[in-house]
Short mmCIF file of C-alpha atoms in Angstrom, two decimals:
data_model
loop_
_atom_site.label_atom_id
_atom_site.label_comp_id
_atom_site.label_asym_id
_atom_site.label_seq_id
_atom_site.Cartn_x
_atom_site.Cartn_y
_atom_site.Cartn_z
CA UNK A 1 30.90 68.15 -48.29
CA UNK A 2 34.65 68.82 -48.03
CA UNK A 3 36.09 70.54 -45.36
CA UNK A 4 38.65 73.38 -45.59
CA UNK A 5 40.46 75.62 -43.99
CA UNK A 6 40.76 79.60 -44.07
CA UNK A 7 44.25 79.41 -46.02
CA UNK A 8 42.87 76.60 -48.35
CA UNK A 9 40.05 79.16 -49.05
CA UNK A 10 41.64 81.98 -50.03
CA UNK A 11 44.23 79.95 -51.88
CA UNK A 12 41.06 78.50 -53.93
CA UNK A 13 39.15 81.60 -54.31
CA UNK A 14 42.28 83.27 -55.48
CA UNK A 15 42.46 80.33 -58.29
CA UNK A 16 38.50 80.94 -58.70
CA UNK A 17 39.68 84.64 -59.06
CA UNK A 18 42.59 83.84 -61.84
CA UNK A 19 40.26 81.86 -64.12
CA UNK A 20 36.80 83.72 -64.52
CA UNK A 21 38.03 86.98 -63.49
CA UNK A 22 36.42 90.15 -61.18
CA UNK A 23 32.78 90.10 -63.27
CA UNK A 24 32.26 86.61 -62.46
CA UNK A 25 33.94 85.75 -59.39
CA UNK A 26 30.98 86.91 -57.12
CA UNK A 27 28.89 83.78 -58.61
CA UNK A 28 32.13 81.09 -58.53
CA UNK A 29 32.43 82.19 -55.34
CA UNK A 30 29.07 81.50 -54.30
CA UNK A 31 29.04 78.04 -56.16
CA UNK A 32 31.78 76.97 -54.36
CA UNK A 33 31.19 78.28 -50.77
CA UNK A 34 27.86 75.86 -51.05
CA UNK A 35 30.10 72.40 -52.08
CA UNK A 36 32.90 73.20 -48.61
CA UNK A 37 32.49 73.43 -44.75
CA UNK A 38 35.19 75.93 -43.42
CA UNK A 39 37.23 75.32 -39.88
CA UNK A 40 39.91 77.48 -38.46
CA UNK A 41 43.38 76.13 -38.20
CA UNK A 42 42.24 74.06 -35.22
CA UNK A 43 39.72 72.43 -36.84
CA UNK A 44 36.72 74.35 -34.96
CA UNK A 45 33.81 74.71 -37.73
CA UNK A 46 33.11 78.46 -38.85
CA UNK A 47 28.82 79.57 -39.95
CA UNK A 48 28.45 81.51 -43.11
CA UNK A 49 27.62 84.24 -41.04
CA UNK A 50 31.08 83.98 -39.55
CA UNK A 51 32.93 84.98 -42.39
CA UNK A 52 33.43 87.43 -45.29
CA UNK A 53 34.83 86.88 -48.14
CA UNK A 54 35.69 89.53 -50.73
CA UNK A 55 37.63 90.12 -53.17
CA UNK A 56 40.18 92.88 -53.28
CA UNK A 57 41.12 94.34 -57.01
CA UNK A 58 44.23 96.18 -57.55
CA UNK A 59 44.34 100.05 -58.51
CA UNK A 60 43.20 100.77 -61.93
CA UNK A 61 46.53 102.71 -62.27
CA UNK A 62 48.39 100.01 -61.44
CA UNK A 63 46.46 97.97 -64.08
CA UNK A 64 47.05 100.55 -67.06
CA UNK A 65 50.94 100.34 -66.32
CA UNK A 66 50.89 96.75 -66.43
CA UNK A 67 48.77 96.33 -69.69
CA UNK A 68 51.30 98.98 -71.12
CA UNK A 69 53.94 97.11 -70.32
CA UNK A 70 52.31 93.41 -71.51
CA UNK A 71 51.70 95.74 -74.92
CA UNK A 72 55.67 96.85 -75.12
CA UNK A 73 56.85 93.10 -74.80
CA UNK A 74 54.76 91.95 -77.41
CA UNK A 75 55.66 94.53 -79.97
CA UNK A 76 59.43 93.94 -79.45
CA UNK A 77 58.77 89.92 -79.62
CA UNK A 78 56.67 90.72 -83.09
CA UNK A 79 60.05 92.48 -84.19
CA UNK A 80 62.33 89.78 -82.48
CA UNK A 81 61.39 86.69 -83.84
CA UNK A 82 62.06 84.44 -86.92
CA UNK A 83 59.07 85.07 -89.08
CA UNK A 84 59.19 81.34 -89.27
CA UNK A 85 59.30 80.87 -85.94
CA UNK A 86 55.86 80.06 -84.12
CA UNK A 87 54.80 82.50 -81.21
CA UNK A 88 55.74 81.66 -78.14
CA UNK A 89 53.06 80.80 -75.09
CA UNK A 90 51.93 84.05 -74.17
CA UNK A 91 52.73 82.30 -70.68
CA UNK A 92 53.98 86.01 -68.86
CA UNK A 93 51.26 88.04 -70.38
CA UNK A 94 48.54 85.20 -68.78
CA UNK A 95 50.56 85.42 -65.42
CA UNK A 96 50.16 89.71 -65.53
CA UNK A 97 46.40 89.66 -65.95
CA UNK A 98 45.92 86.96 -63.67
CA UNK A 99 48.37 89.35 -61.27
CA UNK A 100 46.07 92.90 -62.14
CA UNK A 101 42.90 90.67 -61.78
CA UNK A 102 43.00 90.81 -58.09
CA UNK A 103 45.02 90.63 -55.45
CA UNK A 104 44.84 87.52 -52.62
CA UNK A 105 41.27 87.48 -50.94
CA UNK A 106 40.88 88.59 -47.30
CA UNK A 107 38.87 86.97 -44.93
CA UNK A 108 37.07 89.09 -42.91
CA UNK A 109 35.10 88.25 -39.71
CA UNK A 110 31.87 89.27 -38.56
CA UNK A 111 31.69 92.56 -36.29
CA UNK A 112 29.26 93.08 -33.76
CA UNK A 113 28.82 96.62 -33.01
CA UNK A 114 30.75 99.77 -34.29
CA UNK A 115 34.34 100.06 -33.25
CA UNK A 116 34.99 102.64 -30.62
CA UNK A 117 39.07 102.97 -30.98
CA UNK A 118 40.45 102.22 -34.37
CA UNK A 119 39.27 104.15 -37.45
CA UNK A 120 39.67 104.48 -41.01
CA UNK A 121 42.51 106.55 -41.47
CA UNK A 122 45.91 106.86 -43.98
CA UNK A 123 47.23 103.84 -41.93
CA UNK A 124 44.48 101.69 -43.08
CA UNK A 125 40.78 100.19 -42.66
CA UNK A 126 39.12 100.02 -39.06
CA UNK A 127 38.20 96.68 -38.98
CA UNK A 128 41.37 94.98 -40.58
CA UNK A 129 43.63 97.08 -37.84
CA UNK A 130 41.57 95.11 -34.91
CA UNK A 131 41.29 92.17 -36.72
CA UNK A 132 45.60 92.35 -37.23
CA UNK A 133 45.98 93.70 -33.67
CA UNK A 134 43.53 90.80 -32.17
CA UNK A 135 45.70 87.82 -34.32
CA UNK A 136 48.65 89.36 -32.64
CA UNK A 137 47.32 89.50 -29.35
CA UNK A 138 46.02 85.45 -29.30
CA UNK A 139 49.58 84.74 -31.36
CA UNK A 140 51.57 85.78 -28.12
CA UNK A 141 49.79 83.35 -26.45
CA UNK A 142 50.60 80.63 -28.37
CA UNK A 143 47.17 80.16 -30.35
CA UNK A 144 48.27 78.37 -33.77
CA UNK A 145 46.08 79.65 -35.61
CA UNK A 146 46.96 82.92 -35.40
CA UNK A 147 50.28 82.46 -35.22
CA UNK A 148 50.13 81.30 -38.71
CA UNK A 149 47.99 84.66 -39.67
CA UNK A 150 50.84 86.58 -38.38
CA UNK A 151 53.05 84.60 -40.47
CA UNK A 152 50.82 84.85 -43.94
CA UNK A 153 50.76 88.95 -43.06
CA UNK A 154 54.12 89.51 -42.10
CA UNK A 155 53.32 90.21 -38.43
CA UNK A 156 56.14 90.03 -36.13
CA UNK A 157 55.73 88.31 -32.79
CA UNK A 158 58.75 89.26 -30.84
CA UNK A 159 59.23 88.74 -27.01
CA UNK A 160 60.81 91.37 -24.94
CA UNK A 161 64.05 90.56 -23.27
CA UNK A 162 65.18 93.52 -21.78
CA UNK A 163 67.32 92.56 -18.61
CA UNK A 164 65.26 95.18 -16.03
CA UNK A 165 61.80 93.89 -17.20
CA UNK A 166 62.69 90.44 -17.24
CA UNK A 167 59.09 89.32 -16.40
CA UNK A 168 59.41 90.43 -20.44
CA UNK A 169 55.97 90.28 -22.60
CA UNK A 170 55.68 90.72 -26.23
CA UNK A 171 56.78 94.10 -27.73
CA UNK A 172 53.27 95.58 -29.49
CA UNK A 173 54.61 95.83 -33.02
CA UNK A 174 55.02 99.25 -33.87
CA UNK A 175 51.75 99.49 -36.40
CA UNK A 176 50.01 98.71 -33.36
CA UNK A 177 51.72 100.66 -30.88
CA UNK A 178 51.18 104.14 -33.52
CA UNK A 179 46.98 103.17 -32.93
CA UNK A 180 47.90 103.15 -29.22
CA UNK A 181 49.86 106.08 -28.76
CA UNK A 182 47.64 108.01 -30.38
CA UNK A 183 44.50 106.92 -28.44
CA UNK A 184 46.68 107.93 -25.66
CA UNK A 185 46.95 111.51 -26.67
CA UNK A 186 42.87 111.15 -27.77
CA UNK A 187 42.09 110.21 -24.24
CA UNK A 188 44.99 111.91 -22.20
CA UNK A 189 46.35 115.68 -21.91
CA UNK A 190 49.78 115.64 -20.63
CA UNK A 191 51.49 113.49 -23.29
CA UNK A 192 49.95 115.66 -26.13
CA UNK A 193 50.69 119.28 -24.38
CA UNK A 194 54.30 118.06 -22.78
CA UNK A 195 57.59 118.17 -24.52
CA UNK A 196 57.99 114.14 -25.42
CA UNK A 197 61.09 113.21 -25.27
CA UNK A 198 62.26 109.55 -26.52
CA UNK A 199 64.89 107.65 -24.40
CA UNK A 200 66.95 105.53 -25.81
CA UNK A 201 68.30 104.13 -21.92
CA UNK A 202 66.76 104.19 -18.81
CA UNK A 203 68.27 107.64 -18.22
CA UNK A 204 68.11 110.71 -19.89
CA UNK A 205 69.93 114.07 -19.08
CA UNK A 206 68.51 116.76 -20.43
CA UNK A 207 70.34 120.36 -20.73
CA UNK A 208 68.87 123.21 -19.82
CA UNK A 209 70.07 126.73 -19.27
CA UNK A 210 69.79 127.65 -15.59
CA UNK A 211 71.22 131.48 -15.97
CA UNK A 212 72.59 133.63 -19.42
CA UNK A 213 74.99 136.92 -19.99
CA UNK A 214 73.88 139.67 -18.90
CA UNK A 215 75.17 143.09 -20.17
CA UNK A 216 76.09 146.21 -18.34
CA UNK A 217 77.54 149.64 -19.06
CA UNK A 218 81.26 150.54 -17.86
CA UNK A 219 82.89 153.70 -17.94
CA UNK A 220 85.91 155.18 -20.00
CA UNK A 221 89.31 152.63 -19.50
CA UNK A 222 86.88 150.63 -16.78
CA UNK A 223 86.98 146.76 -17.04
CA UNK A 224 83.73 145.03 -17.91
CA UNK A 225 81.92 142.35 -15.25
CA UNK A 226 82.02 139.17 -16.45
CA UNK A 227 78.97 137.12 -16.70
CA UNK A 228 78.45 133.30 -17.71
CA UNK A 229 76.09 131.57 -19.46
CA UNK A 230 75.45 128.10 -17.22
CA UNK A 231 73.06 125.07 -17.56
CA UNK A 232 71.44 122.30 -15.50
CA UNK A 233 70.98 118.90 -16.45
CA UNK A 234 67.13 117.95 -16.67
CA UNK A 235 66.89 114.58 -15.42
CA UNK A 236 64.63 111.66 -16.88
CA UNK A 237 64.13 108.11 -15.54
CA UNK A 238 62.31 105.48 -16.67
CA UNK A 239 59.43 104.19 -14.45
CA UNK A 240 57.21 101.28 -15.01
CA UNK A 241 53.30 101.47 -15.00
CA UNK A 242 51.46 98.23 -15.31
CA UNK A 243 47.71 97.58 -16.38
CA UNK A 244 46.11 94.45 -15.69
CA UNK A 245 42.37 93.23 -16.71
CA UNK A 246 41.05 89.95 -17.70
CA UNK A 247 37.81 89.51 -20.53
CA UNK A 248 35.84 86.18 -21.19
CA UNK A 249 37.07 83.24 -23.37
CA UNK A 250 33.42 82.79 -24.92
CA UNK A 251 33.91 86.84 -25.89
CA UNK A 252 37.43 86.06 -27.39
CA UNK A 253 35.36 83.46 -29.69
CA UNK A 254 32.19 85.29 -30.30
CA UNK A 255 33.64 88.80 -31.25
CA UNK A 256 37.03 88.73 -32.21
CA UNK A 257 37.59 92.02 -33.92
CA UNK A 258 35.47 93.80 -30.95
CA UNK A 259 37.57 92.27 -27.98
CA UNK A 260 40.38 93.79 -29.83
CA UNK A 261 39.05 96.84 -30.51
CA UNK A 262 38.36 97.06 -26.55
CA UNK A 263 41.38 95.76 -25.33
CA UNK A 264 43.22 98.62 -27.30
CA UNK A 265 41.32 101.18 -26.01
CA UNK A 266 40.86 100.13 -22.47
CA UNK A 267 44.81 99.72 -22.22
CA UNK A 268 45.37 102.96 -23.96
CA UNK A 269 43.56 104.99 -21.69
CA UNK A 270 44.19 103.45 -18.36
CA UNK A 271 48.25 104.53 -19.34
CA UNK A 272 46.45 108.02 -20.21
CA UNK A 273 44.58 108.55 -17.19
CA UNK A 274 47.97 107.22 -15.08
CA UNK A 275 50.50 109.62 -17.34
CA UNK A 276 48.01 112.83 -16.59
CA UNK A 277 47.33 112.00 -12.71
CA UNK A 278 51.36 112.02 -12.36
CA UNK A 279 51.63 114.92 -14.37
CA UNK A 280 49.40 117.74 -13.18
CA UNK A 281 48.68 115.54 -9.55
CA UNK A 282 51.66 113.58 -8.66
CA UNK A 283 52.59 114.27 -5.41
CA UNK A 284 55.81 112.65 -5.67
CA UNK A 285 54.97 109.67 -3.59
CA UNK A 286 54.81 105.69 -4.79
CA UNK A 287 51.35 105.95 -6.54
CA UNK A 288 52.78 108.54 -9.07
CA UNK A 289 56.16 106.82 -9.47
CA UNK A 290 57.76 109.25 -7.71
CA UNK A 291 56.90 112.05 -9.97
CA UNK A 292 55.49 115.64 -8.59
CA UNK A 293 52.93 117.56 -11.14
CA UNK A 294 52.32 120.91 -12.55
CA UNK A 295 49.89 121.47 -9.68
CA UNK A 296 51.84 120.15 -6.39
CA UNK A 297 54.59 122.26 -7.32
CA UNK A 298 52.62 125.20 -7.84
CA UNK A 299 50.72 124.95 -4.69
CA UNK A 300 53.61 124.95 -2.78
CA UNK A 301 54.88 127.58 -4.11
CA UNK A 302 55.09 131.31 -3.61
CA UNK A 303 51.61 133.50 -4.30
CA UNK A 304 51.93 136.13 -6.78
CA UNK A 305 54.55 134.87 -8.59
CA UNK A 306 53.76 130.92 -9.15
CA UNK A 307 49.56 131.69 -8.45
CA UNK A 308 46.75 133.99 -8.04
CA UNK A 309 45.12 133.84 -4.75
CA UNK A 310 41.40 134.79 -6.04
CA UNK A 311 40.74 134.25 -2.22
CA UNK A 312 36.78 133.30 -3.16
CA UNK A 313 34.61 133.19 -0.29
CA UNK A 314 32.65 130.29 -0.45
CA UNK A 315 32.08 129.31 -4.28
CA UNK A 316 33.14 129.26 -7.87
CA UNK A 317 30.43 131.73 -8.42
CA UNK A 318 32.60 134.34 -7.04
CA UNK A 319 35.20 133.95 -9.43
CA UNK A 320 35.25 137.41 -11.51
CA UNK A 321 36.80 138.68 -14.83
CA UNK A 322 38.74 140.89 -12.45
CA UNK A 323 40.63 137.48 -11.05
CA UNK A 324 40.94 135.69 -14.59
CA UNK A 325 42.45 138.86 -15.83
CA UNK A 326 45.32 138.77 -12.89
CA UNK A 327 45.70 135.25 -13.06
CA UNK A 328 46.64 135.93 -16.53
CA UNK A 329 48.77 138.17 -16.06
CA UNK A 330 51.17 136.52 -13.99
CA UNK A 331 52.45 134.75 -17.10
CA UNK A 332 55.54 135.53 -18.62
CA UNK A 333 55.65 137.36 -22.08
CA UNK A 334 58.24 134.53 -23.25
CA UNK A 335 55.77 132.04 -22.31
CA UNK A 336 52.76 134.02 -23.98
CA UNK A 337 53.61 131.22 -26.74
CA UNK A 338 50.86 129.83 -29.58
CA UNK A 339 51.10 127.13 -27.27
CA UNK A 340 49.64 128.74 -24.54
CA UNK A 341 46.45 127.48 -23.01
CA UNK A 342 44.28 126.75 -20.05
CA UNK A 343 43.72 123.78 -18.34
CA UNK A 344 41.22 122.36 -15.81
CA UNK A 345 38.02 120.15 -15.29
CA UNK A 346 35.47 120.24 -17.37
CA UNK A 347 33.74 121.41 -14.15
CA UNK A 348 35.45 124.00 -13.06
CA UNK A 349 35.08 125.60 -16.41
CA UNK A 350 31.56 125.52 -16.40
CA UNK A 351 30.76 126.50 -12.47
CA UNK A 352 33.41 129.39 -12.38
CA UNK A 353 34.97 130.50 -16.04
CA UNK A 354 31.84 130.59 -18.13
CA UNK A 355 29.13 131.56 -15.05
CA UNK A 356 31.55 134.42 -14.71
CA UNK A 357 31.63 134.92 -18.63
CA UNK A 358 27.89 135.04 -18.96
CA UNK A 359 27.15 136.84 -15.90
CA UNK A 360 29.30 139.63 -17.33
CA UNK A 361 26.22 140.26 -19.95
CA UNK A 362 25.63 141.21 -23.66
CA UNK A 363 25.07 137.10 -24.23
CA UNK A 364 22.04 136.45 -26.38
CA UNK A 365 19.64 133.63 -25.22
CA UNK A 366 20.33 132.38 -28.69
CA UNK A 367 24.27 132.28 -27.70
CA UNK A 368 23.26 130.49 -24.56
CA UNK A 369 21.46 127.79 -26.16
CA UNK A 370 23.57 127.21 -28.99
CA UNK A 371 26.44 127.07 -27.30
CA UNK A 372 29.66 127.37 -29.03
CA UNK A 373 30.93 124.16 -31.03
CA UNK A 374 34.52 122.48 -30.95
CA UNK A 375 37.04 123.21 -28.05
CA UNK A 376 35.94 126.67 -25.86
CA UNK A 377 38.25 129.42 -25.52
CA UNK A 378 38.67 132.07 -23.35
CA UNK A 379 40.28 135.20 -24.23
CA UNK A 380 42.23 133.96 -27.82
CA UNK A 381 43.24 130.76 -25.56
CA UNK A 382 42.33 127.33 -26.15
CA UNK A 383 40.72 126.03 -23.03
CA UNK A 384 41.89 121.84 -22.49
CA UNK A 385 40.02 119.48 -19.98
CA UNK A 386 41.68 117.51 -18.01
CA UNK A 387 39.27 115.15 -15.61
CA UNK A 388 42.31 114.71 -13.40
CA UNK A 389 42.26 118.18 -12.00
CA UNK A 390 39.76 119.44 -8.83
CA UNK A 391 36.34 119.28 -10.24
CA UNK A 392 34.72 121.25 -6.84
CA UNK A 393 35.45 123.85 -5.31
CA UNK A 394 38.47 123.49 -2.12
CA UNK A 395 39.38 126.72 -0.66
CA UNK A 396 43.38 127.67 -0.98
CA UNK A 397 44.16 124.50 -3.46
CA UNK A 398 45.04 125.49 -7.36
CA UNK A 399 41.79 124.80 -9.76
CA UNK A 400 42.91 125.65 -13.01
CA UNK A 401 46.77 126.25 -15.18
CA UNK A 402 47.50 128.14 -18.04
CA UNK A 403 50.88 128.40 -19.62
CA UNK A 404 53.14 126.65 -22.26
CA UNK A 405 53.05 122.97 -20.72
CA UNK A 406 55.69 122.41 -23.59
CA UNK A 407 58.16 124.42 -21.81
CA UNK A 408 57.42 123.57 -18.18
CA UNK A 409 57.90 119.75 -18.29
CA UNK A 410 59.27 116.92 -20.30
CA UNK A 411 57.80 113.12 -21.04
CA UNK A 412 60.50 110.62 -21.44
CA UNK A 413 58.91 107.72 -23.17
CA UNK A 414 61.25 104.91 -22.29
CA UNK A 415 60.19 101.75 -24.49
CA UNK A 416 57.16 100.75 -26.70
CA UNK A 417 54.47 99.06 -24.93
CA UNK A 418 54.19 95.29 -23.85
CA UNK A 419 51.57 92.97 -23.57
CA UNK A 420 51.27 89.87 -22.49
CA UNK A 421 48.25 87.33 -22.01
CA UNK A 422 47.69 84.09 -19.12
CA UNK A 423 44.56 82.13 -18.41
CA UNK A 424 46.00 81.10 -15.10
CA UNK A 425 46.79 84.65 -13.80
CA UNK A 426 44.05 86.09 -11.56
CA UNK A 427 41.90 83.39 -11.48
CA UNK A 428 41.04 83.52 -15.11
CA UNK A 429 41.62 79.18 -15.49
CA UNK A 430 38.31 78.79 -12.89
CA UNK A 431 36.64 81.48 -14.52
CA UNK A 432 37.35 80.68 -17.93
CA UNK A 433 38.98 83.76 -19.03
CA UNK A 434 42.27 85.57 -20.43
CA UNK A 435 43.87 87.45 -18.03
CA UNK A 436 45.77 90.64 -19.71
CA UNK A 437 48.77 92.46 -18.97
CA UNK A 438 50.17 95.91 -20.71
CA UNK A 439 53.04 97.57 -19.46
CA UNK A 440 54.64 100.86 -20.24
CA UNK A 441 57.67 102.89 -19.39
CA UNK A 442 58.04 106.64 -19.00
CA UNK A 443 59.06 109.24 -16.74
CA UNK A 444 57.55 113.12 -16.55
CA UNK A 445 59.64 115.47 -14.81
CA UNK A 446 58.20 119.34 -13.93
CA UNK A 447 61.65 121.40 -14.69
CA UNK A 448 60.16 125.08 -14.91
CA UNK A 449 57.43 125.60 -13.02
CA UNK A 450 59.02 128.97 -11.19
CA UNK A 451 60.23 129.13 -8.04
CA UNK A 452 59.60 131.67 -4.77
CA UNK A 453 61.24 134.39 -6.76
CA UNK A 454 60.83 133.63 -10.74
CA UNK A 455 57.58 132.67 -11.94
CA UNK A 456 57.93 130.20 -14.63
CA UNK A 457 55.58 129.15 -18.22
CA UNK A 458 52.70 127.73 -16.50
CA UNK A 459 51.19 129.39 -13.63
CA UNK A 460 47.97 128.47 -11.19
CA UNK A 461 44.73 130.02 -9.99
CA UNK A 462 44.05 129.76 -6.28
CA UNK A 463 40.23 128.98 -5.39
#
């Protein structure tokens, strides 16, 4: 039996593919599968059952064009040439139906279970995304094997130099960091509902107008007041969060495209669940970079005009319409935006907001078992869960937001994520495992939250 590797087999599959064509490849392929024992590029032996094998033909429109064009050429030879002169080897035409006959074959591996992050979408097919991000993830590493599948697919593997992270890591290529960003904003709040705002430099000053004209009446041959339009400078600077885990070597081998699949999404939302703490949480101190949220600034701040004070007794079940309708109503009309909305744990929504909805009556006990389906509202607003926020009842602490988040606060998103992989770090060498690192960098600052005087686009509700 010979033995080949996963480039010699789709090189002679793709020959297979030339000669007897899409109808009858299925059964070459077959044939020749039986007379060849695969290995990886470092010579490990692959099962059947380890690989797929199909074959990938190209658009029938793409076909038609070509065949049209193969048809053109041959008419203006027939007019061309010598009619003494024999017809050339119809060597180019040979070449173009070989070229519409397929394109190269993909090997696929085996997947365990469904994948839980990456999907089928306009950017391409679930299982080839993991299987792309998971070569690129072994390739910074080192691992020659798929080092050269990042080389065949045009995968770049590019280590990040930047002189204030010069620990460094390799820069997630940016079709992978698109799948991450956006299971960021699937898992996360504050990066979907904030103002984003890519920085090109650790710093980034933001204008933003602090006080406008204001106009005024004046009498007959009496000079005007003068008024001036000034601005502030919104500050943004770049903090680093890091995200460490480690996952089994025998895993790596036995479910490639899975571990991928999980190491995407377990990275992703540890940076979501860190970028929404230090955005509606952050106190300010070291374990939120430095950054104070939506909520600390609120709950410092003046009642009436940043909050209601609902001043419950004992429980969310005293929370009334009467208090949802003044909280409210301490919004701004300029914030009343399309993006207005509340937010708050999924548990305080159910204890206090919807108790006090369907202890208001005229709900049918077909309502209340039914439900409603997709994302609640209350009152025309959307209603957004955020499992950072309080999810019990603490008298005198804020329990719920609603506003425009978009024009309270600002995410600087400093640089594309890195990752970077050791089997010595955290003990992985005597445990036989891959340790894993992911960094990100991004800042959140709270500009407009209101102050003791001016209440600002987001405001609180006081339990």
């Amino acid at each position: 039996m010979k033995i080949v590797t996963l480039a010699q087999v789709e090189k002679d599959l793709q020959n297979l593919a030339d000669q007897v064509g899409e109808k009858g490849f299925a059964h070459a392929k077959a044939l020749y599968m039986e007379k060849v024992a695969v290995v990886d590029e470092e010579g490990t032996p692959l099962s059947a059952d380890e690989i797929e094998v199909v074959l990938m033909p190209k658009p029938a429109e793409e076909k038609a064009d070509m065949m049209e064009e193969d048809e053109e050429e041959k008419a203006v030879e027939a007019v061309e040439a010598p009619a003494a002169k024999a017809a050339p080897a119809p060597r180019r035409k040979a070449a173009s139906v070989a070229a519409r006959m397929s394109a190269p074959a993909i090997i696929r591996p085996k997947v365990w279970s469904s994948l839980k992050n990456f999907k089928n979408d306009d950017r391409g097919d679930a299982v080839e995304k993991a299987l792309r991000f998971g070569h690129w993830l072994l390739a910074s590493r080192g691992n020659r094997k798929s080092l050269a599948f990042c080389d065949r697919h045009g995968i770049e593997v590019k280590a990040h130099t930047e002189g204030v992270n010069t620990a460094g890591g390799f820069l997630v290529p940016d079709e992978f960091e698109t799948e991450l960003i956006s299971l960021r904003e699937q898992f996360g709040v504050f990066r979907r509902e904030a103002r984003v705002r890519p920085m090109s430099s650790d710093t980034l000053r933001v204008p933003r107008r602090s006080a406008t004209l204001t106009a005024s009446f004046v009498g007959e041959a009496t000079a005007g007041t003068e008024s001036t339009q000034t601005f502030e400078s919104v500050l943004l600077v770049a903090k680093k969060a890091m995200v460490l885990t480690t996952v089994s070597n025998e895993l790596n081998e036995d479910a490639f495209v899975n571990l991928a699949d999980d190491v995407a999404g377990e990275i992703a939302y540890a940076f979501a669940k860190k970028e929404d703490e230090c955005g509606f949480i952050g106190t300010g101190t070291s374990t939120y970079g430095g950054i104070q949220g939506v909520v600390d600034i609120i709950e410092n701040g003046t009642t009436a005009v940043q909050y209601y004070d609902a001043a419950l007794s004992s429980s969310f079940a005293d929370l009334s319409l009467d208090n949802i309708g003044a909280f409210m109503g301490l919004l701004p009309a300029y914030a009343d935006t399309p993006n207005a909305k509340f937010y708050m744990h999924k548990a305080v929504w159910h204890g206090a907001f919807e108790a006090a909805l369907t202890s208001a009556g005229g709900t049918s006990a077909r309502e209340i078992k039914e439900g409603y389906a997709g994302q609640p509202t209350l009152f025309g607003y959307p209603v957004v869960f955020t499992q950072v926020m309080r999810s019990s009842y603490t008298a005198d602490k804020i329990v719920a937001l609603f506003g425009d988040l978009t024009l309270a606060a600002s995410f600087g998103d400093r640089r594309q994520t890195t990752i970077q992989i050791s089997d010595s770090a955290l003990n992985a060498f005597e445990q036989d495992e891959l340790a894993i690192r992911g960094t990100e960098r991004f800042d959140i600052n709270v500009h407009d939250a209101g102050d003791s005087t001016t209440t600002g686009p987001i405001v609180g509700l006081l339990a």
